[in-house]
CSV table of N, CA, C and O in Angstrom, one decimal:
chain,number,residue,atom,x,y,z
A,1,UNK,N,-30.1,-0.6,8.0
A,1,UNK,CA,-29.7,0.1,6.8
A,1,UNK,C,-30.8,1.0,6.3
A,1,UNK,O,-31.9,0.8,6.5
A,2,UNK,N,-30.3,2.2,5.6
A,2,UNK,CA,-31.3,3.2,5.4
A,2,UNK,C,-30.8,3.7,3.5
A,2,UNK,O,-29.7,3.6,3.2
A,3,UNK,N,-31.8,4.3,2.7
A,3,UNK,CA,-31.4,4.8,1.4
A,3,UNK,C,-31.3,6.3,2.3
A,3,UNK,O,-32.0,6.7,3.3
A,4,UNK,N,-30.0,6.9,1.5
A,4,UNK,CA,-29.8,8.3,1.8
A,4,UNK,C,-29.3,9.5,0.4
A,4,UNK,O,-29.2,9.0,-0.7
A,5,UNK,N,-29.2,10.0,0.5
A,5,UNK,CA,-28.3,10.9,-1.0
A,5,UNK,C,-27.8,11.5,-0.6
A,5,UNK,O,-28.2,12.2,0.4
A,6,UNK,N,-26.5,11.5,-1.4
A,6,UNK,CA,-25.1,12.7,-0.8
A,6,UNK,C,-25.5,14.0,-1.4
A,6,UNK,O,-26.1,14.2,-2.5
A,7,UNK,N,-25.2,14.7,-0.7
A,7,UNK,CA,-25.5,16.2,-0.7
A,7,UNK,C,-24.3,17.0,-0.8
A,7,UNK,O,-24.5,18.1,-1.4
A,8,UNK,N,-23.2,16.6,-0.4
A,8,UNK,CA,-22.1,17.4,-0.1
A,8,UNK,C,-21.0,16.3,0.3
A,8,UNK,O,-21.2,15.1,0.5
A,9,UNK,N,-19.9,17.2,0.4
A,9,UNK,CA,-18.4,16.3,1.4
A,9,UNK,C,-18.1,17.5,2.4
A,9,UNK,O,-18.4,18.7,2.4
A,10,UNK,N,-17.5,16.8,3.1
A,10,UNK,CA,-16.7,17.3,4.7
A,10,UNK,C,-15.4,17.1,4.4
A,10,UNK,O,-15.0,16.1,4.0
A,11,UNK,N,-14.6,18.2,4.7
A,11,UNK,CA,-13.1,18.0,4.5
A,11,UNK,C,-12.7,18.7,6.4
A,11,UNK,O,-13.1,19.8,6.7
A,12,UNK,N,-11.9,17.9,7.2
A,12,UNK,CA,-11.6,17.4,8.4
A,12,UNK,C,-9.8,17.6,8.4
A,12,UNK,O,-9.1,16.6,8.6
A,13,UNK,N,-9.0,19.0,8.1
A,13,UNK,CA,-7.6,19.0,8.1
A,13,UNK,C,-7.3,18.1,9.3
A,13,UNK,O,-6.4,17.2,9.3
A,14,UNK,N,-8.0,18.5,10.3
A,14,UNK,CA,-7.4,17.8,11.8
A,14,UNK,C,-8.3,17.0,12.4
A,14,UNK,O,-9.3,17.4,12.9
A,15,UNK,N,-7.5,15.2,12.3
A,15,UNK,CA,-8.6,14.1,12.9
A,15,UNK,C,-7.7,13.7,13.3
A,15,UNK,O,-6.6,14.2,13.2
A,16,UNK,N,-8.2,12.1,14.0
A,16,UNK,CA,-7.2,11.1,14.6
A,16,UNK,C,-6.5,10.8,13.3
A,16,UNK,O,-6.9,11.3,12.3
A,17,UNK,N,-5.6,10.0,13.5
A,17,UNK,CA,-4.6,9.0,12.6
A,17,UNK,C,-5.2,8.0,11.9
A,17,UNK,O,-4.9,7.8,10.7
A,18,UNK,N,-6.1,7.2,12.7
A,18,UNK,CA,-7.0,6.7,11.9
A,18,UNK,C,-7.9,6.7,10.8
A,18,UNK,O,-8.2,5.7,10.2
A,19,UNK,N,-8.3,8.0,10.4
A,19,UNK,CA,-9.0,8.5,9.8
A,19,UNK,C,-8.6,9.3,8.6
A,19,UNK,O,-9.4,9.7,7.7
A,20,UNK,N,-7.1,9.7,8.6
A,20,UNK,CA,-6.6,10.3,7.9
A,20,UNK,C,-6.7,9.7,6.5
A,20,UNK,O,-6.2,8.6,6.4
A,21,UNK,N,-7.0,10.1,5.7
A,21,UNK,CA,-7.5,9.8,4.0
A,21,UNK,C,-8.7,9.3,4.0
A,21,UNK,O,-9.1,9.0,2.9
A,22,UNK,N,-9.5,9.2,5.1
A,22,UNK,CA,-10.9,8.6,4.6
A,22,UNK,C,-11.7,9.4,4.0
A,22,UNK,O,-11.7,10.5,4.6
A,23,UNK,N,-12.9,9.4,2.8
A,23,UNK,CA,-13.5,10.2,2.4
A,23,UNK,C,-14.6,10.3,3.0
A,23,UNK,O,-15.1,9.2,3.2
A,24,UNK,N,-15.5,11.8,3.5
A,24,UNK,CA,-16.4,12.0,4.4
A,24,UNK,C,-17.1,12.5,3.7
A,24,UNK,O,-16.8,13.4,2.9
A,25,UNK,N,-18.9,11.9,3.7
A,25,UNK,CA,-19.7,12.5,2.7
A,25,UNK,C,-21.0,12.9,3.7
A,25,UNK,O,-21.4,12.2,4.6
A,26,UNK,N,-21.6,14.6,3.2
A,26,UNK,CA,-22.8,14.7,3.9
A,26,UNK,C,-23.9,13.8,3.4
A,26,UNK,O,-24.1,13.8,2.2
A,27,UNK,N,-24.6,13.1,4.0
A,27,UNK,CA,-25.6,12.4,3.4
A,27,UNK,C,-27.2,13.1,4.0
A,27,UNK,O,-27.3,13.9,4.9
A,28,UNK,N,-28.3,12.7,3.4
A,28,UNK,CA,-29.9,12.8,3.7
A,28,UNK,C,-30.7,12.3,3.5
A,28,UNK,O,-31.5,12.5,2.6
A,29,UNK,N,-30.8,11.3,4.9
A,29,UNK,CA,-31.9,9.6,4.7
A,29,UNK,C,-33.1,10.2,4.0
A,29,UNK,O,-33.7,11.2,4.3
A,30,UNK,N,-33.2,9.7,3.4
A,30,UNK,CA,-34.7,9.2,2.9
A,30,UNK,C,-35.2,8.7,2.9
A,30,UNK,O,-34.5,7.7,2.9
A,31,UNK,N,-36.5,8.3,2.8
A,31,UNK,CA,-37.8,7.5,3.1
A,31,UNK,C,-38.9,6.9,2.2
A,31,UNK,O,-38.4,7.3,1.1
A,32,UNK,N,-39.8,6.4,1.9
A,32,UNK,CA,-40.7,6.3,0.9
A,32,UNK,C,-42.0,7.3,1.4
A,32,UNK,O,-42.6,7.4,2.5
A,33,UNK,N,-42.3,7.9,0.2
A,33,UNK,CA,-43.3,8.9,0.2
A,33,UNK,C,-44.6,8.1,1.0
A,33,UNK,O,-44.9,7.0,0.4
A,34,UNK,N,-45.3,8.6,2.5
A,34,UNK,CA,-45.9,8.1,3.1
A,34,UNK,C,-47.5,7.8,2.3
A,34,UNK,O,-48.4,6.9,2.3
A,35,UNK,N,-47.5,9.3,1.5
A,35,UNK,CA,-48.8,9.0,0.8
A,35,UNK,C,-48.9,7.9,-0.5
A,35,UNK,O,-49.4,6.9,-0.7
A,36,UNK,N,-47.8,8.9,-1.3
A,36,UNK,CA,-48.2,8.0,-2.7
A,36,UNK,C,-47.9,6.8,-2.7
A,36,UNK,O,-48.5,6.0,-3.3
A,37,UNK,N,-46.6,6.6,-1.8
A,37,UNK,CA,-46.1,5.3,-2.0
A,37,UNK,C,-44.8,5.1,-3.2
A,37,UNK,O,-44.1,4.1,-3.3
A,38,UNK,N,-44.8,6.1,-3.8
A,38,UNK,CA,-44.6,6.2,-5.5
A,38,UNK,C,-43.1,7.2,-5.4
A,38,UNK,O,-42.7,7.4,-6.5
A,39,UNK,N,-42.6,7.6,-4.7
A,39,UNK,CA,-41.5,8.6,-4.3
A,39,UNK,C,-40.8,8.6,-3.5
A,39,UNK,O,-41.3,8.0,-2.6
A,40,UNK,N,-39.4,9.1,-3.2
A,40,UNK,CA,-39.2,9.3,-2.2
A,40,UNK,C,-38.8,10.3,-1.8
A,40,UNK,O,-38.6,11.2,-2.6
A,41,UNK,N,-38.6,10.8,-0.1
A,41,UNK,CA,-38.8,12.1,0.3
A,41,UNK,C,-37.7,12.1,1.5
A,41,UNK,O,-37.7,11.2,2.4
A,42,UNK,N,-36.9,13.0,1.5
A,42,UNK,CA,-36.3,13.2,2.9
A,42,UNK,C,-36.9,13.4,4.2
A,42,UNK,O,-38.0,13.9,4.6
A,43,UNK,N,-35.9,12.8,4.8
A,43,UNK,CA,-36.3,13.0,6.4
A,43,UNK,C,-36.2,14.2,7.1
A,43,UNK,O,-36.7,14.6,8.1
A,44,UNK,N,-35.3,14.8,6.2
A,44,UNK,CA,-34.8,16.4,6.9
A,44,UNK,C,-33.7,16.4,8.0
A,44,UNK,O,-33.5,17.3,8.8
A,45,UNK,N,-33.1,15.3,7.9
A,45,UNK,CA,-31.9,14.6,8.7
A,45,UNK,C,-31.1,14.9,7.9
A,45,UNK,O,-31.4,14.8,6.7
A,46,UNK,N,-29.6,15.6,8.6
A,46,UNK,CA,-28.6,15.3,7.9
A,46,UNK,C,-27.4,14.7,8.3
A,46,UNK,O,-27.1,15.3,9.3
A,47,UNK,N,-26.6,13.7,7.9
A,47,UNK,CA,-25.6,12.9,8.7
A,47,UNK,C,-24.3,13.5,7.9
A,47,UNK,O,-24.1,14.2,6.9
A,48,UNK,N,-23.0,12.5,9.2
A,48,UNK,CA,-22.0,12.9,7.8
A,48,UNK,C,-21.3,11.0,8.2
A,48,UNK,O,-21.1,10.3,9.2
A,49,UNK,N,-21.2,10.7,6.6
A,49,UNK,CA,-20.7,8.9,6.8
A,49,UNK,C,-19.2,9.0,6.2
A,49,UNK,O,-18.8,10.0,5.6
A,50,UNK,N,-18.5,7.9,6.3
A,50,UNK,CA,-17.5,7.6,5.4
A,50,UNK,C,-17.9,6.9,4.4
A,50,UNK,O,-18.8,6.0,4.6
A,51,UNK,N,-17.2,7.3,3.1
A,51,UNK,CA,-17.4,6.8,1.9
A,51,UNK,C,-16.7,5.8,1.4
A,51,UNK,O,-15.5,6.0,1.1
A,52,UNK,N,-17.2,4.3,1.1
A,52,UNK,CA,-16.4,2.8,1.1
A,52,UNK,C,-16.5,2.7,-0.3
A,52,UNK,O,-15.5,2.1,-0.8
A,53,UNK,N,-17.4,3.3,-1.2
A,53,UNK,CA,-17.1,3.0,-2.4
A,53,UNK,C,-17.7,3.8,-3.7
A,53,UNK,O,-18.3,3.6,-4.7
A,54,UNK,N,-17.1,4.5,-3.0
A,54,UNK,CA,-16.9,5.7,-4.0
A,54,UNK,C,-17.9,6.6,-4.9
A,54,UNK,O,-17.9,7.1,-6.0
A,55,UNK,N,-18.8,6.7,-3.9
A,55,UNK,CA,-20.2,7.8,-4.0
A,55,UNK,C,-20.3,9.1,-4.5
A,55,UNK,O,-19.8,10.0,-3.8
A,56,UNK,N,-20.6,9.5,-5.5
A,56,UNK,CA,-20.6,11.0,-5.3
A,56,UNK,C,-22.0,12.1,-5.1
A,56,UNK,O,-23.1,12.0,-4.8
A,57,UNK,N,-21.3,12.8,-5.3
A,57,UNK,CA,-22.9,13.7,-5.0
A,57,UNK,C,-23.8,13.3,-5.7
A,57,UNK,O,-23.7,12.7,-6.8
A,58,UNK,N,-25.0,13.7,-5.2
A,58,UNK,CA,-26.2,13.5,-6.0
A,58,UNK,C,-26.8,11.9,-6.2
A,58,UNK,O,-27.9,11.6,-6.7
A,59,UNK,N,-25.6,11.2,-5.6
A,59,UNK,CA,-26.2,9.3,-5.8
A,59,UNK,C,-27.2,8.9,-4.0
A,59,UNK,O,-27.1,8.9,-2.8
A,60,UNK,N,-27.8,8.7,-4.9
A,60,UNK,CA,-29.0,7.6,-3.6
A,60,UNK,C,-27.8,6.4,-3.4
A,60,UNK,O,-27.2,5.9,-4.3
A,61,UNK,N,-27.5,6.0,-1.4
A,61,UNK,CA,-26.6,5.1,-1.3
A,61,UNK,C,-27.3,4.7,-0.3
A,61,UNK,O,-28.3,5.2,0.0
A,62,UNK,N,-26.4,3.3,0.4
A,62,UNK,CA,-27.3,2.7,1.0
A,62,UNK,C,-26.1,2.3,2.1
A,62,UNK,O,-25.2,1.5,2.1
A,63,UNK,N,-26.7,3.6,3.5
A,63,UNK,CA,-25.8,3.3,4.4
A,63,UNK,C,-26.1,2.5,5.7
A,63,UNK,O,-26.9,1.6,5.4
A,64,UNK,N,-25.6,2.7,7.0
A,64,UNK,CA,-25.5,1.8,7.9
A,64,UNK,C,-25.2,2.7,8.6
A,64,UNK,O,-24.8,3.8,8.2
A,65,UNK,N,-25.3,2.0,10.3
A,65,UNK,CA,-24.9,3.0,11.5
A,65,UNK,C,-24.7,1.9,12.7
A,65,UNK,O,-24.8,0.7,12.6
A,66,UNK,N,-24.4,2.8,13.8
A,66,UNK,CA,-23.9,2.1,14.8
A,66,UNK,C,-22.9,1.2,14.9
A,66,UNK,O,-21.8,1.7,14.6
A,67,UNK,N,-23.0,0.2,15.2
A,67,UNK,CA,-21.8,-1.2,15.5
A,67,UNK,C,-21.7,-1.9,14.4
A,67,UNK,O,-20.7,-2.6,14.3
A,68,UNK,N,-22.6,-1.9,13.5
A,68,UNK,CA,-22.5,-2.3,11.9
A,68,UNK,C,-21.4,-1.8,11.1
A,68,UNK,O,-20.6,-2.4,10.5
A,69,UNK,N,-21.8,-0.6,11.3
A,69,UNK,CA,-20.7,0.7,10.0
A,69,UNK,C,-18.9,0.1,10.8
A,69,UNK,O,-17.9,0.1,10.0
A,70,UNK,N,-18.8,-0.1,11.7
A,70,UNK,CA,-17.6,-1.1,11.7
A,70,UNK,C,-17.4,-2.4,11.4
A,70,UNK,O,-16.3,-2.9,11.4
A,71,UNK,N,-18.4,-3.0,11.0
A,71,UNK,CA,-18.1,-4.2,10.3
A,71,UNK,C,-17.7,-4.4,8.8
A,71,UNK,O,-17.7,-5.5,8.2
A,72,UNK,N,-17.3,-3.3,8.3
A,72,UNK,CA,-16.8,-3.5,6.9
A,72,UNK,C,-15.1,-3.8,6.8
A,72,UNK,O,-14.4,-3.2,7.6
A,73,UNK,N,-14.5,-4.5,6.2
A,73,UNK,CA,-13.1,-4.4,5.9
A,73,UNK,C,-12.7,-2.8,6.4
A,73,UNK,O,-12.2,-2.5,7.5
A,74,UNK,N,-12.9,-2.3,5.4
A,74,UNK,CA,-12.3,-0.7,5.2
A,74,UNK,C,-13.1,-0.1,6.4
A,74,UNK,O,-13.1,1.2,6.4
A,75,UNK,N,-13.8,-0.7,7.4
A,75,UNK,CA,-13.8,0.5,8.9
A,75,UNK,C,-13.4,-0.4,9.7
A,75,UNK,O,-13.3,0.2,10.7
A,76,UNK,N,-13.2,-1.1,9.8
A,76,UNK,CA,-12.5,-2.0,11.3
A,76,UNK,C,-11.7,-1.3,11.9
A,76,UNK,O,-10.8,-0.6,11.4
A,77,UNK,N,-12.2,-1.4,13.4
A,77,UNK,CA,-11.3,-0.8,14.6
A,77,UNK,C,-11.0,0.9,14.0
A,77,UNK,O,-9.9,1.4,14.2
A,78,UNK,N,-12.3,1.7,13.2
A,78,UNK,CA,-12.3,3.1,13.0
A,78,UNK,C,-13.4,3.5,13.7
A,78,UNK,O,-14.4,2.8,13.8
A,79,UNK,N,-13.2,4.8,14.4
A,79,UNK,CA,-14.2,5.6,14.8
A,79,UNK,C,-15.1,5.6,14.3
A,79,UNK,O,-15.4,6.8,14.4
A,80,UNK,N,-16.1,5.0,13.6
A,80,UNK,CA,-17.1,5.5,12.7
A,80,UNK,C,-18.7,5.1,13.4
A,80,UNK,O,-19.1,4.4,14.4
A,81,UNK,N,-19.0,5.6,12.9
A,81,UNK,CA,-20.7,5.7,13.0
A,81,UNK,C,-21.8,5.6,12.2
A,81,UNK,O,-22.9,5.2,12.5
A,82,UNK,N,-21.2,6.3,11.0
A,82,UNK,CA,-22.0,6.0,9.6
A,82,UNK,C,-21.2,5.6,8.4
A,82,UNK,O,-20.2,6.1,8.1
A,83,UNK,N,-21.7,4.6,7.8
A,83,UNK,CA,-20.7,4.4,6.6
A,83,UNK,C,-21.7,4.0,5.4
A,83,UNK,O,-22.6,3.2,5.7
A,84,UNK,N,-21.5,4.4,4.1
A,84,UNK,CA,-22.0,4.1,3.0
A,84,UNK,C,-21.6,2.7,2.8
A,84,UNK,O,-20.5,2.4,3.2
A,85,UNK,N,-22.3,1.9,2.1
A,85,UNK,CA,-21.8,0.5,1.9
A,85,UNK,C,-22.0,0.3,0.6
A,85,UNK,O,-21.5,-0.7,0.2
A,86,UNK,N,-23.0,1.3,-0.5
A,86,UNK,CA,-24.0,1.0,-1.5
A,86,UNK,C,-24.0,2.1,-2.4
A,86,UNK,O,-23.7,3.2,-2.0
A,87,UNK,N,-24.3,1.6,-3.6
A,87,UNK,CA,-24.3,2.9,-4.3
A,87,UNK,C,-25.8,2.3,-5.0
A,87,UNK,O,-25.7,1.2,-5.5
A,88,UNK,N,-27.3,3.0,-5.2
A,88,UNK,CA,-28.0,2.5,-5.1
A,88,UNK,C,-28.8,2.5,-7.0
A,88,UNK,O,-29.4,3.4,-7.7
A,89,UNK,N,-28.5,1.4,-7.3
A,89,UNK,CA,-29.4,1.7,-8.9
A,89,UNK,C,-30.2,1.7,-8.7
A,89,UNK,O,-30.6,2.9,-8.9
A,90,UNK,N,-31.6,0.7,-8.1
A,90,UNK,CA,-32.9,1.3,-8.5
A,90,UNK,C,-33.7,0.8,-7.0
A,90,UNK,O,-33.0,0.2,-6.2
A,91,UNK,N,-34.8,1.1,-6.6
A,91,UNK,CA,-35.4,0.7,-5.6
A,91,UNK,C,-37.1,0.8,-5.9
A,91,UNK,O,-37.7,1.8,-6.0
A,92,UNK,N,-37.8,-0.5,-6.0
A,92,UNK,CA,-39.0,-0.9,-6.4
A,92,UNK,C,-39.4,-1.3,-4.6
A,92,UNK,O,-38.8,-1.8,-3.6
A,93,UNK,N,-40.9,-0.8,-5.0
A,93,UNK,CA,-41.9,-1.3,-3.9
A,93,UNK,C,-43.0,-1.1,-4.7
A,93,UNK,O,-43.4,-0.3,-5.5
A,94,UNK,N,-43.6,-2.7,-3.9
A,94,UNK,CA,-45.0,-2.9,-4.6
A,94,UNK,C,-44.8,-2.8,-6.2
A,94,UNK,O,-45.5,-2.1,-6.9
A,95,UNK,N,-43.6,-3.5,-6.8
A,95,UNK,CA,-44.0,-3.5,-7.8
A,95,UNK,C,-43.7,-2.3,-9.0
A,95,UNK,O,-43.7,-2.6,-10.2
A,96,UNK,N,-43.5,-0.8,-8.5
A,96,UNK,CA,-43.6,0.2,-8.9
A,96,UNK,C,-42.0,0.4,-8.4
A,96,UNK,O,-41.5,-0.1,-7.4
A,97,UNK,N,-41.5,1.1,-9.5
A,97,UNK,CA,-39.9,2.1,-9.2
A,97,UNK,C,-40.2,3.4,-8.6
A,97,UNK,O,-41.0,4.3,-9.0
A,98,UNK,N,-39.5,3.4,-7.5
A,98,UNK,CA,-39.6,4.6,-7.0
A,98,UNK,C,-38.8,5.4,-7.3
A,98,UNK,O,-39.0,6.6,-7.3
A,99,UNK,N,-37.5,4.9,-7.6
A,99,UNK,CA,-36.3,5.6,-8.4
A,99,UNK,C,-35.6,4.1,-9.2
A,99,UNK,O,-35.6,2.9,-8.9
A,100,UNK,N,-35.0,5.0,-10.2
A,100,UNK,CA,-34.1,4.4,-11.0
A,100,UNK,C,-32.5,5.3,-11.6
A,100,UNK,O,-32.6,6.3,-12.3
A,101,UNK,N,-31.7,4.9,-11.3
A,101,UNK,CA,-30.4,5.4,-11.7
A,101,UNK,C,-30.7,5.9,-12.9
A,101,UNK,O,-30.9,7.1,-13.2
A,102,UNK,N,-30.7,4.8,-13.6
A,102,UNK,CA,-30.9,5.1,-15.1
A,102,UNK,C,-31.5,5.8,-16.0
A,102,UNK,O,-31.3,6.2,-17.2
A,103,UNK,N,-32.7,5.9,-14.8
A,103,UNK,CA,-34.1,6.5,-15.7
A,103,UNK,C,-33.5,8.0,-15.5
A,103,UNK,O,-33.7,8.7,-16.5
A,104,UNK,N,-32.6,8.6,-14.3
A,104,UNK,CA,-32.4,9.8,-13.9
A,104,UNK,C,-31.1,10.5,-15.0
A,104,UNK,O,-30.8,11.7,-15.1
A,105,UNK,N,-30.5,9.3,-15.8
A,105,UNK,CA,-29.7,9.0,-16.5
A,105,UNK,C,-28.2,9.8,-15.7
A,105,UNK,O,-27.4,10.5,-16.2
A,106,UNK,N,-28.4,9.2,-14.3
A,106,UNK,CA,-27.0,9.4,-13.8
A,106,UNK,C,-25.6,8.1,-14.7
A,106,UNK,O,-25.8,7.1,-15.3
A,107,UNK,N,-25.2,8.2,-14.5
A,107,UNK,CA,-23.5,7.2,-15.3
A,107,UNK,C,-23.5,6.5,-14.1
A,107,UNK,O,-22.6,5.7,-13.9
């Protein structure tokens, strides 16, 4: 599992059958700031996941990949690769917040 933030959505007129209504979000892993410790910073990666529960832009989420991102209810037996599982309120290391939902005063 990795923290990422939606950046954008992907709209897909023409997919399998399977896939049809699922919501597709750009996401952009991020990482903990290697120096301060105190931030966090993108990878400069950009993915695109399905959205399980209802992410929107701009939210830090907490996705999954590979043979995992099919293990959820809502991806079984789907094409998937990446899927959000998380919508992320706050993330402390060492003690210190590195982000807070709240503090950013997202809803």
């Amino acid at each position: 599992m990795f923290v990422a933030k939606v950046t954008g959505s992907l709209v897909s007129t023409q997919k399998v059958d399977s896939m049809v209504g699922r919501k597709l979000l750009v996401v952009e892993p991020y990482r903990l700031d290697a120096q301060s410790r105190r931030s966090l910073q993108t990878t400069g990666r950009t993915l695109v996941a399905v959205d399980t529960v209802g992410a929107g832009e701009g939210e830090y989420v907490l996705v999954t990949q590979g043979s995992s991102a099919r293990l959820t209810p809502e991806t079984k037996n789907l094409p998937v690769d990446t899927v959000i599982i998380g919508i992320v309120d706050s993330i402390h290391v060492e003690n210190v917040c590195v982000y807070s939902k709240q503090a950013k005063g997202e809803s």
